[in-house]
Short mmCIF file of C-alpha atoms in Angstrom, two decimals:
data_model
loop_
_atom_site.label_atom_id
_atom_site.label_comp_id
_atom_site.label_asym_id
_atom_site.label_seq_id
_atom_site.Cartn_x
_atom_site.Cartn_y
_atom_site.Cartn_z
CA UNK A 1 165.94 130.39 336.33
CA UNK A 2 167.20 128.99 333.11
CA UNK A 3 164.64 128.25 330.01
CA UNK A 4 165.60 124.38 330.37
CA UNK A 5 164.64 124.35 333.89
CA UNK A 6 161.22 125.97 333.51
CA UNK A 7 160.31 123.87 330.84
CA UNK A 8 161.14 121.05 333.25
CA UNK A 9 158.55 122.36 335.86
CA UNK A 10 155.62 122.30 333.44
CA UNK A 11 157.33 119.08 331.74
CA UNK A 12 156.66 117.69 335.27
CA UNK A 13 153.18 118.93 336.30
CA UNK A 14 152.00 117.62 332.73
CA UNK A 15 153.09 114.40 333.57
CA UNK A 16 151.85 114.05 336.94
CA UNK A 17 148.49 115.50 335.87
CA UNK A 18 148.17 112.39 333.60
CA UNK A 19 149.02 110.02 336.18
CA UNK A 20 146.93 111.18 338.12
CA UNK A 21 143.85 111.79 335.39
CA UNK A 22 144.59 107.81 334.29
CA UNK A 23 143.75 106.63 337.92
CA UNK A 24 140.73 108.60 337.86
CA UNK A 25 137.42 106.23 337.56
CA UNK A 26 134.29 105.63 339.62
CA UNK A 27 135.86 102.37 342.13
CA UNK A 28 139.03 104.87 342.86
CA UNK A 29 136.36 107.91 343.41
CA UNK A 30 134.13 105.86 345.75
CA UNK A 31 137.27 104.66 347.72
CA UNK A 32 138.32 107.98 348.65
CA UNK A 33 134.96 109.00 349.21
CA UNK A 34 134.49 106.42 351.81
CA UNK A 35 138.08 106.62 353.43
CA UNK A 36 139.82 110.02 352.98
CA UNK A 37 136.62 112.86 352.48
CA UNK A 38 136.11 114.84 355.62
CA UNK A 39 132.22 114.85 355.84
CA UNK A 40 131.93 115.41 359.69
CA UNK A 41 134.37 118.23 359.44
CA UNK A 42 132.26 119.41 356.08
CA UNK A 43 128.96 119.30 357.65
CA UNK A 44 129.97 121.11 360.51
CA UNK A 45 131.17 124.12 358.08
CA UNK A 46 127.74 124.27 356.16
CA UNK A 47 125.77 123.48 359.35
CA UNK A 48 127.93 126.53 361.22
CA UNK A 49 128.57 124.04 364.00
CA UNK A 50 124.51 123.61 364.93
CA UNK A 51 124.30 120.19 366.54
CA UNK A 52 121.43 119.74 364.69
CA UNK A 53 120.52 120.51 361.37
CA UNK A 54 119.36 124.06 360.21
CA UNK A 55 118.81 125.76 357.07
CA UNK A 56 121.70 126.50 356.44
CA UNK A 57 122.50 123.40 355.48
CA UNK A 58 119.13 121.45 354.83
CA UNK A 59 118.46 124.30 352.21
CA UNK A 60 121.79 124.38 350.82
CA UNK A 61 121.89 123.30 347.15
CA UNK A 62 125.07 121.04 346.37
CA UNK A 63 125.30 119.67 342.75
CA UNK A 64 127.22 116.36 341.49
CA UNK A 65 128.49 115.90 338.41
CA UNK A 66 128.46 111.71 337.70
CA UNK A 67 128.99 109.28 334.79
CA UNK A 68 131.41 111.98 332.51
CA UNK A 69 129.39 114.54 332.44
CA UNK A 70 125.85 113.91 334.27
CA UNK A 71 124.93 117.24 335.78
CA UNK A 72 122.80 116.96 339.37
CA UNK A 73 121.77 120.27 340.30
CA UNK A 74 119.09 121.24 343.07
CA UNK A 75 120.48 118.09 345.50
CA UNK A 76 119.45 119.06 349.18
CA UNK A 77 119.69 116.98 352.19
CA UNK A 78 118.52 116.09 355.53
CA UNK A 79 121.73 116.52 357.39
CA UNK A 80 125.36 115.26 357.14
CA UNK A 81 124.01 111.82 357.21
CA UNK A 82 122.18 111.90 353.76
CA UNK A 83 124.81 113.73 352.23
CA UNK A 84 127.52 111.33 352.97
CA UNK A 85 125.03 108.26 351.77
CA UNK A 86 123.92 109.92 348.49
CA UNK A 87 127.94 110.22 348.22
CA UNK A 88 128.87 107.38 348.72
CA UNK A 89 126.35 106.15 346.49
CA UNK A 90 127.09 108.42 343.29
CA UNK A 91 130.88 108.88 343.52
CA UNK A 92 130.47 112.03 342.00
CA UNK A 93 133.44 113.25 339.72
CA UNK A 94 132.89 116.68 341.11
CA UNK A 95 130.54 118.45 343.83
CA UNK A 96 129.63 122.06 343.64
CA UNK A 97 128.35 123.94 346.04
CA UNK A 98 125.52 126.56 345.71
CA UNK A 99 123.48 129.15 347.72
CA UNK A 100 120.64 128.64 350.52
CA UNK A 101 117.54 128.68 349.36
CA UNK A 102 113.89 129.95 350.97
CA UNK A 103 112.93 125.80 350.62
CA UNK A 104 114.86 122.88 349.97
CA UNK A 105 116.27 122.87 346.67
CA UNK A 106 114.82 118.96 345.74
CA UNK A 107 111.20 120.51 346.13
CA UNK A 108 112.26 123.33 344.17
CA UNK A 109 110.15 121.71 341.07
CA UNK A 110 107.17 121.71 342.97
CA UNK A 111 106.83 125.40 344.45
CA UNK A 112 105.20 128.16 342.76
CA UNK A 113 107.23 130.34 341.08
CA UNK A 114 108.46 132.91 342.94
CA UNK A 115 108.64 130.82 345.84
CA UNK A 116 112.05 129.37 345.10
CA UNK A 117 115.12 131.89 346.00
CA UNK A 118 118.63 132.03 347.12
CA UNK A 119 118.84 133.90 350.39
CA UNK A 120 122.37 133.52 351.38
CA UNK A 121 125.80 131.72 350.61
CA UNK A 122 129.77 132.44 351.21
CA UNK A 123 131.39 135.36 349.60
CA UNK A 124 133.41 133.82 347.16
CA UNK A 125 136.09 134.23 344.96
CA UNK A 126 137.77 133.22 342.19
CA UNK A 127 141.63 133.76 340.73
CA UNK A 128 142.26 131.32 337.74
CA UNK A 129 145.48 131.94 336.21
CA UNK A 130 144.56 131.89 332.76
CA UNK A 131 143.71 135.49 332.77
CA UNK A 132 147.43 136.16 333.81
CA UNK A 133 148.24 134.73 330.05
CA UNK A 134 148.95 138.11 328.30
CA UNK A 135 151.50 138.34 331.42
CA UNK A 136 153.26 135.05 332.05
CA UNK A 137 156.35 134.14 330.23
CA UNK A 138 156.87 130.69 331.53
CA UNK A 139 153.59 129.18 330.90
CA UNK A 140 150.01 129.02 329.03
CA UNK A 141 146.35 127.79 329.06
CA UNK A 142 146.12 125.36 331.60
CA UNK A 143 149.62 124.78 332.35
CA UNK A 144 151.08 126.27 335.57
CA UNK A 145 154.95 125.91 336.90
CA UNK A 146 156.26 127.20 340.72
CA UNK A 147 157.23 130.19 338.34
CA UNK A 148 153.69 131.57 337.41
CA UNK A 149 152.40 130.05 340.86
CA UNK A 150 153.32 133.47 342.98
CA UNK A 151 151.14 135.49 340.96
CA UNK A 152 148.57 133.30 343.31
CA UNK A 153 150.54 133.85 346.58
CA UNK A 154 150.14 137.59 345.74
CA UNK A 155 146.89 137.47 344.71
CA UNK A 156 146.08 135.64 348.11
CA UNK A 157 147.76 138.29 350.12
CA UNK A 158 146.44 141.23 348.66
CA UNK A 159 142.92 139.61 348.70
CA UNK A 160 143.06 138.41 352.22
CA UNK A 161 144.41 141.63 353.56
CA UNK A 162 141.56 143.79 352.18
CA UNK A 163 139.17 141.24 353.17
CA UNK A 164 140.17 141.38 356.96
CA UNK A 165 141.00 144.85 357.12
CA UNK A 166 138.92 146.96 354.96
CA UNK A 167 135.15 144.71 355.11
CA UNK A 168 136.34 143.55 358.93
CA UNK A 169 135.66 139.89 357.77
CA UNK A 170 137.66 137.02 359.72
CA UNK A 171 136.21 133.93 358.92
CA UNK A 172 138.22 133.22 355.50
CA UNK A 173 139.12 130.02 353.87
CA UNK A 174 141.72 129.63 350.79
CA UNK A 175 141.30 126.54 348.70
CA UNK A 176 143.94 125.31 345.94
CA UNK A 177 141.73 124.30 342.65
CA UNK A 178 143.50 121.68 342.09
CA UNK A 179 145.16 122.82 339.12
CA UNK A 180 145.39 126.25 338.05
CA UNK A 181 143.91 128.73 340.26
CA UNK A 182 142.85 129.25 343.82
CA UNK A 183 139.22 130.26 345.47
CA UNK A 184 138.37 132.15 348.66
CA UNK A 185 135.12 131.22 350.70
CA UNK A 186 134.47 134.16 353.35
CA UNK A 187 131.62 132.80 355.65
CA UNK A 188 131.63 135.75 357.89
CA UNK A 189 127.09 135.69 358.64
CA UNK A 190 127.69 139.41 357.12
CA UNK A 191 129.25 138.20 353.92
CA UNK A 192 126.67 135.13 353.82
CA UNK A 193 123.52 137.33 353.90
CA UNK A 194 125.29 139.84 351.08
CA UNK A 195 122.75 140.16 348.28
CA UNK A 196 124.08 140.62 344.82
CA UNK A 197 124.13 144.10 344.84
CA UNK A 198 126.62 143.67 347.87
CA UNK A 199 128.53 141.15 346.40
CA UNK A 200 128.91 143.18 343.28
CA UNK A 201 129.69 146.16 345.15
CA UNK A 202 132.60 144.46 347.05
CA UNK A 203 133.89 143.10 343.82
CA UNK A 204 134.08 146.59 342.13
CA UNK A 205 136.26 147.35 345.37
CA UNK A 206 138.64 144.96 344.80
CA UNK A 207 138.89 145.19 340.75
CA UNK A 208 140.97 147.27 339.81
CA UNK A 209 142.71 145.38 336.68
CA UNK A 210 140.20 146.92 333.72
CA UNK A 211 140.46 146.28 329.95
CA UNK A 212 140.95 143.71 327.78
CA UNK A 213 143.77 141.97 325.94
CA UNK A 214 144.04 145.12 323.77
CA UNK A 215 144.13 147.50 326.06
CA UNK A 216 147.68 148.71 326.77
CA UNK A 217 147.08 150.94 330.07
CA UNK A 218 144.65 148.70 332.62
CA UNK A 219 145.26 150.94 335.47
CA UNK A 220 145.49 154.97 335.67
CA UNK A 221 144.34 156.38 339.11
CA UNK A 222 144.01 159.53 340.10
CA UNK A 223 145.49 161.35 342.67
CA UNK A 224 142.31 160.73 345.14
CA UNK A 225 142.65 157.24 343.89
CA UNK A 226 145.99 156.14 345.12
CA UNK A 227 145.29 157.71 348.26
CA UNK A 228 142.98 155.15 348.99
CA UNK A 229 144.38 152.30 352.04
CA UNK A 230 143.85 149.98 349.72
CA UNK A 231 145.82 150.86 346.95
CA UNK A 232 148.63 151.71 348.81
CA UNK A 233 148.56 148.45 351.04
CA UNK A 234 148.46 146.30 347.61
CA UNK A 235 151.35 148.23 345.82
CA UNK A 236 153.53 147.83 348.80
CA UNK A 237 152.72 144.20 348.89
CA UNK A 238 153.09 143.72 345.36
CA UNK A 239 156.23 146.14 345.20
CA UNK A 240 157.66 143.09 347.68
CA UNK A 241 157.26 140.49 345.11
CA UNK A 242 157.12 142.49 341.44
CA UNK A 243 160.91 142.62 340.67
CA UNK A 244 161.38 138.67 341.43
CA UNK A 245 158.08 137.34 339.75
CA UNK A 246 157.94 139.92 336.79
CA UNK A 247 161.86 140.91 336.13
CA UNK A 248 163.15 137.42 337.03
CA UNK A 249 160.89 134.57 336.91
CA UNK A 250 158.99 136.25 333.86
CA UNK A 251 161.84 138.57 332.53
CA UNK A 252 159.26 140.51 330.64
CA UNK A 253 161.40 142.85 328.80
CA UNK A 254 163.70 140.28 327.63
CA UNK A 255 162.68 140.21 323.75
CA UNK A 256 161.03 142.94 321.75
CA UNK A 257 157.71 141.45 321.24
CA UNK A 258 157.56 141.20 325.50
CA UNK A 259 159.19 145.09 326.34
CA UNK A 260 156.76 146.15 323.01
CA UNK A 261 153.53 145.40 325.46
CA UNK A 262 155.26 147.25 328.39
CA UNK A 263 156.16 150.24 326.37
CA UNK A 264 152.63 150.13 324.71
CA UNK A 265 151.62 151.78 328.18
CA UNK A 266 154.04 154.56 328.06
CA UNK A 267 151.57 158.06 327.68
CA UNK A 268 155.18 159.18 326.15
CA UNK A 269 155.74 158.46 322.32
CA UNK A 270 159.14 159.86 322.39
CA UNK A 271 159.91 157.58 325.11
CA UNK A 272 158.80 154.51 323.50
CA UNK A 273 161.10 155.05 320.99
CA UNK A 274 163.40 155.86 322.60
CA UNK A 275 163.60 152.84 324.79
CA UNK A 276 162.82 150.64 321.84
CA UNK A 277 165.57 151.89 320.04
CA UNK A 278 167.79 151.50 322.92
CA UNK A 279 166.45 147.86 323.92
CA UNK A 280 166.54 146.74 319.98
CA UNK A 281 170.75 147.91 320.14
CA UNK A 282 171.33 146.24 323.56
CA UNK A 283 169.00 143.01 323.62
CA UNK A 284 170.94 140.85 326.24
CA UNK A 285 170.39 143.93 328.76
CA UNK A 286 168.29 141.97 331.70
CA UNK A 287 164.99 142.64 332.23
CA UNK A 288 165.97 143.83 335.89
CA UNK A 289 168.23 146.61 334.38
CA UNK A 290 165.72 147.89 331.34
CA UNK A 291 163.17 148.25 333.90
CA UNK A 292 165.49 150.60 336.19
CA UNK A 293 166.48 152.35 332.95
CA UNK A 294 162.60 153.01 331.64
CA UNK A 295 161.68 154.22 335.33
CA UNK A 296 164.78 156.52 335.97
CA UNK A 297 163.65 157.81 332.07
CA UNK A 298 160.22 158.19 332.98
CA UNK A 299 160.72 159.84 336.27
CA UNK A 300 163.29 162.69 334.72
CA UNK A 301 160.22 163.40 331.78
CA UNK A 302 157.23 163.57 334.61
CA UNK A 303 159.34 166.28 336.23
CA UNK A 304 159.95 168.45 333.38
CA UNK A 305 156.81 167.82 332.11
CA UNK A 306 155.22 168.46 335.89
CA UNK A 307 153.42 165.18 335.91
CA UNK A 308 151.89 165.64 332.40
CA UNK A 309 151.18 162.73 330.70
CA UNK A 310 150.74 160.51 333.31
CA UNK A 311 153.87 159.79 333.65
CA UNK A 312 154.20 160.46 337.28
CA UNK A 313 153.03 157.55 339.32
CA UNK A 314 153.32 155.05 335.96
CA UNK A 315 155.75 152.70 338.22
CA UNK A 316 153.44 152.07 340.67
CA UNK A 317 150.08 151.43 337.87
CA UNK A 318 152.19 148.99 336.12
CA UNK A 319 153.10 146.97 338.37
CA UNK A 320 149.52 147.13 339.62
CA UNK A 321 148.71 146.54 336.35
CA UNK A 322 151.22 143.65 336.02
CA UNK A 323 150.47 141.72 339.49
CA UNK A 324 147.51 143.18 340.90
CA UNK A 325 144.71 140.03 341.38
CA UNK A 326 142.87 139.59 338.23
CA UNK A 327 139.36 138.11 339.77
CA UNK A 328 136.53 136.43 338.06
CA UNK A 329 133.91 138.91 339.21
CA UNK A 330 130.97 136.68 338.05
CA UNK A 331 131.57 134.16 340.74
CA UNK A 332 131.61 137.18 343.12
CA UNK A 333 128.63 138.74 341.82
CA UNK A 334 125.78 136.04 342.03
CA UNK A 335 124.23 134.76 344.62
CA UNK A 336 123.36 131.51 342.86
CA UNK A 337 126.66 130.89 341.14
CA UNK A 338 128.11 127.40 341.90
CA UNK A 339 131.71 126.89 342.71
CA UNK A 340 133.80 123.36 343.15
CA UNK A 341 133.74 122.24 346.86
CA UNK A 342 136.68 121.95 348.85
CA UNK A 343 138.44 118.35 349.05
CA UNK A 344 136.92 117.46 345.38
CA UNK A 345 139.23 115.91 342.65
CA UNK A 346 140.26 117.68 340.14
CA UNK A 347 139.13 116.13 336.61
CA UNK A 348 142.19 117.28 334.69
CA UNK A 349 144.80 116.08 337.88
CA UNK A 350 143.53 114.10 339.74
CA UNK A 351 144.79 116.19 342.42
CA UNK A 352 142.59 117.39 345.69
CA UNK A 353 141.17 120.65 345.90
CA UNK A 354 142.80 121.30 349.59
CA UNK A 355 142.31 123.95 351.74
CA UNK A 356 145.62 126.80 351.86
CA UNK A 357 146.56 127.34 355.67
CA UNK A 358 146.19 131.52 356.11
CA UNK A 359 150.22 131.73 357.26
CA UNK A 360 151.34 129.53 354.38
CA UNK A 361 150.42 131.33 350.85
CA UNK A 362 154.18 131.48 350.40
CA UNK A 363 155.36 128.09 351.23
CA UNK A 364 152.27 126.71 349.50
CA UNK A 365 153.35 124.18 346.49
CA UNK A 366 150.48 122.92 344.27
CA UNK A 367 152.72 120.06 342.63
CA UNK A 368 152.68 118.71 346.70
CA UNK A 369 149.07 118.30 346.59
CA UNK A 370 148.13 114.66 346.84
CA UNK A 371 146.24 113.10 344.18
CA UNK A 372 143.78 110.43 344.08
CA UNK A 373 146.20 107.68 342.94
CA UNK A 374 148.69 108.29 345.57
CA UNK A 375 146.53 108.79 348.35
CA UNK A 376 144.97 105.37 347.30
CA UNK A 377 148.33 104.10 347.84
CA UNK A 378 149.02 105.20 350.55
CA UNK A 379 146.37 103.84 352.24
CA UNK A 380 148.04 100.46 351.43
CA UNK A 381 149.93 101.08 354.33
CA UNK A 382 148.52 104.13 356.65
CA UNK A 383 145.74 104.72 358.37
CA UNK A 384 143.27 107.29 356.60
CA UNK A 385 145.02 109.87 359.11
CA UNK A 386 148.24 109.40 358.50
CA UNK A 387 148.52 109.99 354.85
CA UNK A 388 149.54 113.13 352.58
CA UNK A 389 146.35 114.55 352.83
CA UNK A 390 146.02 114.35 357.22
CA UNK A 391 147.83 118.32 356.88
CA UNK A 392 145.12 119.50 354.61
CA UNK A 393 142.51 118.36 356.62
CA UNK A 394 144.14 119.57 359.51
CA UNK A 395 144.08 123.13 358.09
CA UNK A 396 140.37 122.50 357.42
CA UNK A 397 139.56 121.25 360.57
CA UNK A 398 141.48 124.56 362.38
CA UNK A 399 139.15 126.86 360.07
CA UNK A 400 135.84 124.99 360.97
CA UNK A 401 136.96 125.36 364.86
CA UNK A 402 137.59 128.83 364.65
CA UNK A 403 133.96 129.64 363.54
CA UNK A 404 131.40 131.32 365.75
CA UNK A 405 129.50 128.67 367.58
CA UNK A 406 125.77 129.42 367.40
CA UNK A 407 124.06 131.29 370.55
CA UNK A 408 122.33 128.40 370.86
CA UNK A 409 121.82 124.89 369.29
CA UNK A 410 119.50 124.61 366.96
CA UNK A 411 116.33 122.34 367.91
CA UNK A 412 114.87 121.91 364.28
CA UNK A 413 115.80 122.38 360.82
CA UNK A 414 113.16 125.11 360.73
CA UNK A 415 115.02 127.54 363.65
CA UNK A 416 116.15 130.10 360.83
CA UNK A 417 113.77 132.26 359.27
CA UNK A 418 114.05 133.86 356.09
#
């Protein structure tokens, strides 16, 4: 794709993101609230489809963020009821959703300390694409384009795949941020009762992406290593996608100072300069056809070297390296770490935070997500079901359906003991 045409793509989700940040206020917020937010549907996810409340969801803390900046933490409620009322009544800018507690977080203040715990909450996790920034080509910061998007739809399938196939979990959610990144919520009972010890333990799993900014080489496995199912699921997944994303849509050895970080990983010096010097004579040489010349180079020196130097499986740890998930481990790790709820607005958007159907992380397209503006509009002449956002909720409503319905209902909020 031509420069012009990316820049158009980010040009674009710049100016919708203002639109939709300009129509953005408490009124609009309280109109949607009322009309478009799918509380049955939500309480029913957080209840686990008890008919009557349990603790699961009366010990649930959710936190709203009101008036620019007004931070609510420790807000528990009765049932679905009282949350949709206190709702209603706030118009929060943004809800957050936090773990189960051993009492209900709004008598947290009272309770001897000690008393007051988190005892269980979704596996979650976090893929922001800000930390692909040393990567991505096209775009920076908090700007996104359909270009940098598919290092989400990979991240999505390699995620998803591990989940359900190596941990055994099923009950997995995808949510769009709403602007630059995309969370999982895995509400398996197993995953929910994970401690942080677990939840750190199934983050190391997954990382595999280590080092910082300076660091040329992020991945280098060993032999044992890349044995492993899950490595050699993920590199053929991402072997499906690298050469489109990274050679084409990124074309990451198209200058010097881009092929300089690549080369940076060679264990080879003689290579580097070799290529470099190569590169630096031929410059218009697509990124496609440097790649295929550095690998075919690399290959010929790990054979007369006898895979010395690392050099033998450094195709495959690069583009690891270059499209492997990059996950925010801290909102893994802790039990009592907020994250945004599905079907919030996003501050900086204005679009929804909608839920990713499991058989559509390809055809997925953030700059479709409704916003608040034009869903208000639309409800000029629809019916609260029959606007932009009746697919997302759809996809919600599927997920919430498919969960386990409890052995039995529920009599009391006090039927789960911790």
């Amino acid at each position: 794709m031509a420069a012009d045409e990316i820049k158009m793509d980010v040009d674009e989700a710049t100016a919708v993101a203002v639109g939709g940040v300009e129509e953005i206020s408490t009124e609009t917020l309280a109109q949607y609230y009322q009309r478009l937010f799918p509380f049955s549907l939500y309480y029913q996810w957080l209840n686990y489809r008890s008919n009557e409340p349990t603790q699961a969801f009366t010990h649930r803390e959710f936190s709203f963020t009101i008036n620019d900046g007004i931070y609510l933490r420790y807000q528990s409620f009765k049932d679905g009821d009282a949350l949709q009322r206190e709702v209603h009544k706030l118009a929060p800018s943004k809800i957050d959703i936090g773990a189960v507690f051993t009492a209900q977080p709004r008598t947290a203040k009272s309770l001897q300390p000690g008393a007051f715990k988190p005892v269980s909450k979704e596996l979650v996790f976090d893929v922001d694409m800000t930390d692909y920034d040393e990567i991505r080509t096209c775009c920076q910061g908090g700007n996104i384009c359909k270009l940098c998007w598919r290092f989400m739809v990979v991240a999505m399938h390699v995620v998803d795949r591990a989940l359900r196939e190596d941990f055994g979990f099923t009950q997995l959610m995808w949510v769009y941020s709403g602007r630059r990144g995309v969370h999982c919520w895995v509400s398996d009972e197993r995953a929910r009762r994970l401690d942080d010890a677990g939840r750190r333990a199934v983050a190391g799993y997954l990382g595999l992406v280590r080092g910082g900014a300076d660091q040329s080489r992020k991945v280098n496995l060993s032999q044992r290593q890349s044995k492993h199912p899950h490595i050699i699921r993920s590199a053929e997944i991402i072997e499906e996608y690298f050469e489109s994303i990274l050679l084409v849509d990124q074309e990451i050895l198209l200058t010097r100072e881009r092929w300089t970080k690549v080369l940076a990983a060679l264990p080879d010096e003689d290579l580097r300069k070799t290529l470099d010097a190569k590169w630096s004579s031929k410059p218009d040489i697509s990124s496609v056809d440097k790649w295929s010349e550095m690998i075919d180079l690399v290959d010929k020196r790990a054979i007369r070297a006898k895979s010395k130097f690392g050099l033998a499986n450094f195709e495959r740890d690069m583009m690891l390296q270059l499209t492997y998930p990059r996950l925010d481990e801290n909102v893994t790790t802790h039990l009592n770490h907020l994250l945004k709820s599905p079907f919030c607005i996003h501050p900086k958007t204005g679009r929804v935070c909608t839920p990713i159907a499991h058989d559509k992380f390809d055809s997925f397209d953030p700059f479709q997500v409704p916003t608040l503006g034009q869903l208000l509009r639309e409800l000029n002449d629809h019916a609260p079901d029959a606007t932009s956002l009746a697919e997302y909720t759809a996809t919600f409503s599927e997920f919430v359906a498919a969960l386990p319905a409890p052995p039995q209902d529920a009599k009391s909020s006090q039927s789960l003991e911790f």
